Amino acid sequence: MKKTILVSSCLLGCKVRYDKTSKPLPKEQLIALEEKFNLVGVCPEVLGGLPCPRQPAEISRDREVLTQSGQVLSTFFLKGAHEALNICKNYGIQLAVLKSKSPSCGYGKIYDGTFSGCLINGNGITSDLLLKNGVKVINESELDAWLKTVKE
């Protein structure tokens, strides 16, 4: 029986990003994932109640999620993160493949909160919560290397 993993919906081709676009995985990666796993797609920002499209957001130094105009979206991001965690708990999911650099899903690097395109070390709100609850998180740039480690 295949294990179930969580995947950012935008990586699966769903147009749920802030600008109503997707960032689909290359077809070969998607096929490899589908052969080995059951995929559950989530967009924590949408789960948290944000619309598509929406203003871009970044995480400030004090971990508030803000739009460039200063609108605070932290509550939406936290709600979505908890919804994603609940999905992981309900399905016994132990791995999440999430969209890099996102204020929700980013793992390892996120934008610095200045809307200048500068990246810093850190994780998005959902990635942080999943990691704190024992869910392994990788981003799409790590997927090829990780797939090579998965036993058939």
PDB file of C-alpha atoms in Angstrom:
ATOM      1  CA  MET A   1       0.000   0.000   0.000  1.00  0.00           C
ATOM      2  CA  LYS A   2       1.335   3.417  -0.983  1.00  0.00           C
ATOM      3  CA  LYS A   3       2.060   6.020   1.679  1.00  0.00           C
ATOM      4  CA  THR A   4       0.307   9.370   1.468  1.00  0.00           C
ATOM      5  CA  ILE A   5       2.255  12.618   1.257  1.00  0.00           C
ATOM      6  CA  LEU A   6       1.234  16.268   1.352  1.00  0.00           C
ATOM      7  CA  VAL A   7       2.065  18.411  -1.688  1.00  0.00           C
ATOM      8  CA  SER A   8       1.572  22.131  -2.263  1.00  0.00           C
ATOM      9  CA  SER A   9      -1.402  22.459  -4.616  1.00  0.00           C
ATOM     10  CA  CYS A  10       0.463  24.936  -6.822  1.00  0.00           C
ATOM     11  CA  LEU A  11       3.092  22.250  -7.480  1.00  0.00           C
ATOM     12  CA  LEU A  12       0.293  19.983  -8.706  1.00  0.00           C
ATOM     13  CA  GLY A  13      -0.829  22.607 -11.219  1.00  0.00           C
ATOM     14  CA  CYS A  14      -3.652  24.257  -9.258  1.00  0.00           C
ATOM     15  CA  LYS A  15      -3.852  28.025  -9.805  1.00  0.00           C
ATOM     16  CA  VAL A  16      -3.885  28.963  -6.106  1.00  0.00           C
ATOM     17  CA  ARG A  17      -0.834  31.209  -5.781  1.00  0.00           C
ATOM     18  CA  TYR A  18      -1.261  34.853  -4.812  1.00  0.00           C
ATOM     19  CA  ASP A  19      -1.280  35.832  -8.506  1.00  0.00           C
ATOM     20  CA  LYS A  20      -3.704  33.022  -9.443  1.00  0.00           C
ATOM     21  CA  THR A  21      -0.993  30.979 -11.145  1.00  0.00           C
ATOM     22  CA  SER A  22       0.572  27.600 -10.447  1.00  0.00           C
ATOM     23  CA  LYS A  23       4.159  26.372 -10.394  1.00  0.00           C
ATOM     24  CA  PRO A  24       3.683  22.779 -11.557  1.00  0.00           C
ATOM     25  CA  LEU A  25       6.350  20.184 -11.025  1.00  0.00           C
ATOM     26  CA  PRO A  26       7.993  18.822 -14.158  1.00  0.00           C
ATOM     27  CA  LYS A  27       5.914  15.973 -15.567  1.00  0.00           C
ATOM     28  CA  GLU A  28       8.625  13.393 -14.798  1.00  0.00           C
ATOM     29  CA  GLN A  29       8.680  14.351 -11.105  1.00  0.00           C
ATOM     30  CA  LEU A  30       4.907  14.277 -10.844  1.00  0.00           C
ATOM     31  CA  ILE A  31       4.748  10.850 -12.471  1.00  0.00           C
ATOM     32  CA  ALA A  32       7.453   9.554 -10.107  1.00  0.00           C
ATOM     33  CA  LEU A  33       5.541  10.870  -7.091  1.00  0.00           C
ATOM     34  CA  GLU A  34       2.226   9.454  -8.280  1.00  0.00           C
ATOM     35  CA  GLU A  35       3.795   6.031  -8.892  1.00  0.00           C
ATOM     36  CA  LYS A  36       5.146   5.835  -5.354  1.00  0.00           C
ATOM     37  CA  PHE A  37       2.675   7.827  -3.238  1.00  0.00           C
ATOM     38  CA  ASN A  38      -0.888   8.950  -2.784  1.00  0.00           C
ATOM     39  CA  LEU A  39      -0.793  12.735  -3.090  1.00  0.00           C
ATOM     40  CA  VAL A  40      -2.901  15.130  -1.049  1.00  0.00           C
ATOM     41  CA  GLY A  41      -2.716  18.650  -2.427  1.00  0.00           C
ATOM     42  CA  VAL A  42      -3.114  21.619  -0.112  1.00  0.00           C
ATOM     43  CA  CYS A  43      -2.738  25.370  -0.258  1.00  0.00           C
ATOM     44  CA  PRO A  44      -2.512  26.577   3.338  1.00  0.00           C
ATOM     45  CA  GLU A  45      -3.266  30.158   2.312  1.00  0.00           C
ATOM     46  CA  VAL A  46      -6.527  29.117   0.687  1.00  0.00           C
ATOM     47  CA  LEU A  47      -7.309  26.745   3.582  1.00  0.00           C
ATOM     48  CA  GLY A  48      -6.795  29.729   5.877  1.00  0.00           C
ATOM     49  CA  GLY A  49      -9.467  31.704   4.037  1.00  0.00           C
ATOM     50  CA  LEU A  50      -7.488  33.882   1.631  1.00  0.00           C
ATOM     51  CA  PRO A  51      -8.827  34.449  -1.896  1.00  0.00           C
ATOM     52  CA  CYS A  52      -7.183  33.960  -5.297  1.00  0.00           C
ATOM     53  CA  PRO A  53      -5.795  36.270  -6.431  1.00  0.00           C
ATOM     54  CA  ARG A  54      -4.527  38.077  -3.329  1.00  0.00           C
ATOM     55  CA  GLN A  55      -1.817  40.553  -2.472  1.00  0.00           C
ATOM     56  CA  PRO A  56       1.647  39.010  -2.104  1.00  0.00           C
ATOM     57  CA  ALA A  57       2.791  38.577   1.469  1.00  0.00           C
ATOM     58  CA  GLU A  58       6.076  38.086   3.267  1.00  0.00           C
ATOM     59  CA  ILE A  59       7.095  37.315   6.837  1.00  0.00           C
ATOM     60  CA  SER A  60       8.464  40.278   8.778  1.00  0.00           C
ATOM     61  CA  ARG A  61      11.334  40.102  11.259  1.00  0.00           C
ATOM     62  CA  ASP A  62       8.854  39.684  14.120  1.00  0.00           C
ATOM     63  CA  ARG A  63       7.177  36.748  12.264  1.00  0.00           C
ATOM     64  CA  GLU A  64       4.058  38.695  11.261  1.00  0.00           C
ATOM     65  CA  VAL A  65       2.760  37.923   7.785  1.00  0.00           C
ATOM     66  CA  LEU A  66       2.206  41.219   5.993  1.00  0.00           C
ATOM     67  CA  THR A  67       1.323  42.526   2.559  1.00  0.00           C
ATOM     68  CA  GLN A  68       3.450  45.298   1.089  1.00  0.00           C
ATOM     69  CA  SER A  69       0.715  47.791   2.059  1.00  0.00           C
ATOM     70  CA  GLY A  70       0.954  46.610   5.689  1.00  0.00           C
ATOM     71  CA  GLN A  71      -2.160  44.426   5.914  1.00  0.00           C
ATOM     72  CA  VAL A  72      -1.594  41.753   8.577  1.00  0.00           C
ATOM     73  CA  LEU A  73      -2.471  38.263   7.333  1.00  0.00           C
ATOM     74  CA  SER A  74      -0.952  36.199  10.144  1.00  0.00           C
ATOM     75  CA  THR A  75      -4.291  34.817  11.344  1.00  0.00           C
ATOM     76  CA  PHE A  76      -5.090  33.435   7.880  1.00  0.00           C
ATOM     77  CA  PHE A  77      -1.646  31.873   7.553  1.00  0.00           C
ATOM     78  CA  LEU A  78      -1.811  30.294  11.015  1.00  0.00           C
ATOM     79  CA  LYS A  79      -5.297  28.914  10.371  1.00  0.00           C
ATOM     80  CA  GLY A  80      -4.142  27.384   7.091  1.00  0.00           C
ATOM     81  CA  ALA A  81      -1.055  25.902   8.727  1.00  0.00           C
ATOM     82  CA  HIS A  82      -3.201  24.235  11.380  1.00  0.00           C
ATOM     83  CA  GLU A  83      -5.570  22.912   8.704  1.00  0.00           C
ATOM     84  CA  ALA A  84      -2.590  21.412   6.847  1.00  0.00           C
ATOM     85  CA  LEU A  85      -1.343  19.844  10.082  1.00  0.00           C
ATOM     86  CA  ASN A  86      -4.799  18.374  10.738  1.00  0.00           C
ATOM     87  CA  ILE A  87      -4.760  16.820   7.268  1.00  0.00           C
ATOM     88  CA  CYS A  88      -1.354  15.296   8.035  1.00  0.00           C
ATOM     89  CA  LYS A  89      -2.642  13.878  11.327  1.00  0.00           C
ATOM     90  CA  ASN A  90      -5.856  12.528   9.756  1.00  0.00           C
ATOM     91  CA  TYR A  91      -4.022  10.765   6.919  1.00  0.00           C
ATOM     92  CA  GLY A  92      -0.917   9.742   8.870  1.00  0.00           C
ATOM     93  CA  ILE A  93       1.229  11.900   6.596  1.00  0.00           C
ATOM     94  CA  GLN A  94       4.878  12.104   7.551  1.00  0.00           C
ATOM     95  CA  LEU A  95       6.268  13.985   4.528  1.00  0.00           C
ATOM     96  CA  ALA A  96       5.333  17.245   2.833  1.00  0.00           C
ATOM     97  CA  VAL A  97       6.677  18.501  -0.512  1.00  0.00           C
ATOM     98  CA  LEU A  98       6.118  22.249  -0.314  1.00  0.00           C
ATOM     99  CA  LYS A  99       6.701  25.288  -2.521  1.00  0.00           C
ATOM    100  CA  SER A 100      10.024  26.982  -1.891  1.00  0.00           C
ATOM    101  CA  LYS A 101      10.285  30.612  -0.724  1.00  0.00           C
ATOM    102  CA  SER A 102       6.558  30.864   0.119  1.00  0.00           C
ATOM    103  CA  PRO A 103       5.536  32.612   3.362  1.00  0.00           C
ATOM    104  CA  SER A 104       3.398  29.519   4.045  1.00  0.00           C
ATOM    105  CA  CYS A 105       5.297  26.634   2.527  1.00  0.00           C
ATOM    106  CA  GLY A 106       8.877  27.857   2.179  1.00  0.00           C
ATOM    107  CA  TYR A 107      11.493  25.553   3.638  1.00  0.00           C
ATOM    108  CA  GLY A 108      15.074  26.654   4.213  1.00  0.00           C
ATOM    109  CA  LYS A 109      14.782  30.044   2.483  1.00  0.00           C
ATOM    110  CA  ILE A 110      12.023  32.659   2.505  1.00  0.00           C
ATOM    111  CA  TYR A 111      11.777  36.275   1.421  1.00  0.00           C
ATOM    112  CA  ASP A 112      13.007  38.705   4.087  1.00  0.00           C
ATOM    113  CA  GLY A 113       9.811  40.741   4.542  1.00  0.00           C
ATOM    114  CA  THR A 114      11.022  43.826   2.687  1.00  0.00           C
ATOM    115  CA  PHE A 115       9.503  42.925  -0.714  1.00  0.00           C
ATOM    116  CA  SER A 116      12.936  43.499  -2.263  1.00  0.00           C
ATOM    117  CA  GLY A 117      13.405  39.935  -3.538  1.00  0.00           C
ATOM    118  CA  CYS A 118      16.048  39.212  -0.887  1.00  0.00           C
ATOM    119  CA  LEU A 119      16.055  35.688   0.569  1.00  0.00           C
ATOM    120  CA  ILE A 120      17.012  34.759   4.122  1.00  0.00           C
ATOM    121  CA  ASN A 121      17.318  31.487   5.992  1.00  0.00           C
ATOM    122  CA  GLY A 122      13.977  30.495   7.442  1.00  0.00           C
ATOM    123  CA  ASN A 123      10.739  28.627   6.978  1.00  0.00           C
ATOM    124  CA  GLY A 124       7.188  29.579   6.155  1.00  0.00           C
ATOM    125  CA  ILE A 125       4.400  29.372   8.720  1.00  0.00           C
ATOM    126  CA  THR A 126       3.106  25.966   7.571  1.00  0.00           C
ATOM    127  CA  SER A 127       6.565  24.449   7.170  1.00  0.00           C
ATOM    128  CA  ASP A 128       7.474  25.519  10.704  1.00  0.00           C
ATOM    129  CA  LEU A 129       4.316  24.029  12.200  1.00  0.00           C
ATOM    130  CA  LEU A 130       4.674  20.745  10.316  1.00  0.00           C
ATOM    131  CA  LEU A 131       8.330  20.407  11.293  1.00  0.00           C
ATOM    132  CA  LYS A 132       7.514  21.100  14.965  1.00  0.00           C
ATOM    133  CA  ASN A 133       4.979  18.279  14.779  1.00  0.00           C
ATOM    134  CA  GLY A 134       7.286  15.666  13.272  1.00  0.00           C
ATOM    135  CA  VAL A 135       6.413  16.002   9.577  1.00  0.00           C
ATOM    136  CA  LYS A 136       9.466  15.983   7.301  1.00  0.00           C
ATOM    137  CA  VAL A 137       9.412  18.903   4.862  1.00  0.00           C
ATOM    138  CA  ILE A 138      11.262  19.241   1.573  1.00  0.00           C
ATOM    139  CA  ASN A 139      10.869  21.772  -1.209  1.00  0.00           C
ATOM    140  CA  GLU A 140      10.576  21.064  -4.922  1.00  0.00           C
ATOM    141  CA  SER A 141      14.267  21.754  -5.577  1.00  0.00           C
ATOM    142  CA  GLU A 142      15.164  18.830  -3.283  1.00  0.00           C
ATOM    143  CA  LEU A 143      12.680  16.445  -4.862  1.00  0.00           C
ATOM    144  CA  ASP A 144      14.926  14.694  -7.406  1.00  0.00           C
ATOM    145  CA  ALA A 145      17.588  13.914  -4.802  1.00  0.00           C
ATOM    146  CA  TRP A 146      14.963  12.754  -2.309  1.00  0.00           C
ATOM    147  CA  LEU A 147      13.201  10.508  -4.852  1.00  0.00           C
ATOM    148  CA  LYS A 148      16.497   8.692  -5.432  1.00  0.00           C
ATOM    149  CA  THR A 149      16.528   7.721  -1.755  1.00  0.00           C
ATOM    150  CA  VAL A 150      12.992   6.285  -1.769  1.00  0.00           C
ATOM    151  CA  LYS A 151      12.909   2.501  -1.808  1.00  0.00           C
ATOM    152  CA  GLU A 152      10.741   0.883  -4.447  1.00  0.00           C
TER     153      GLU A 152
END
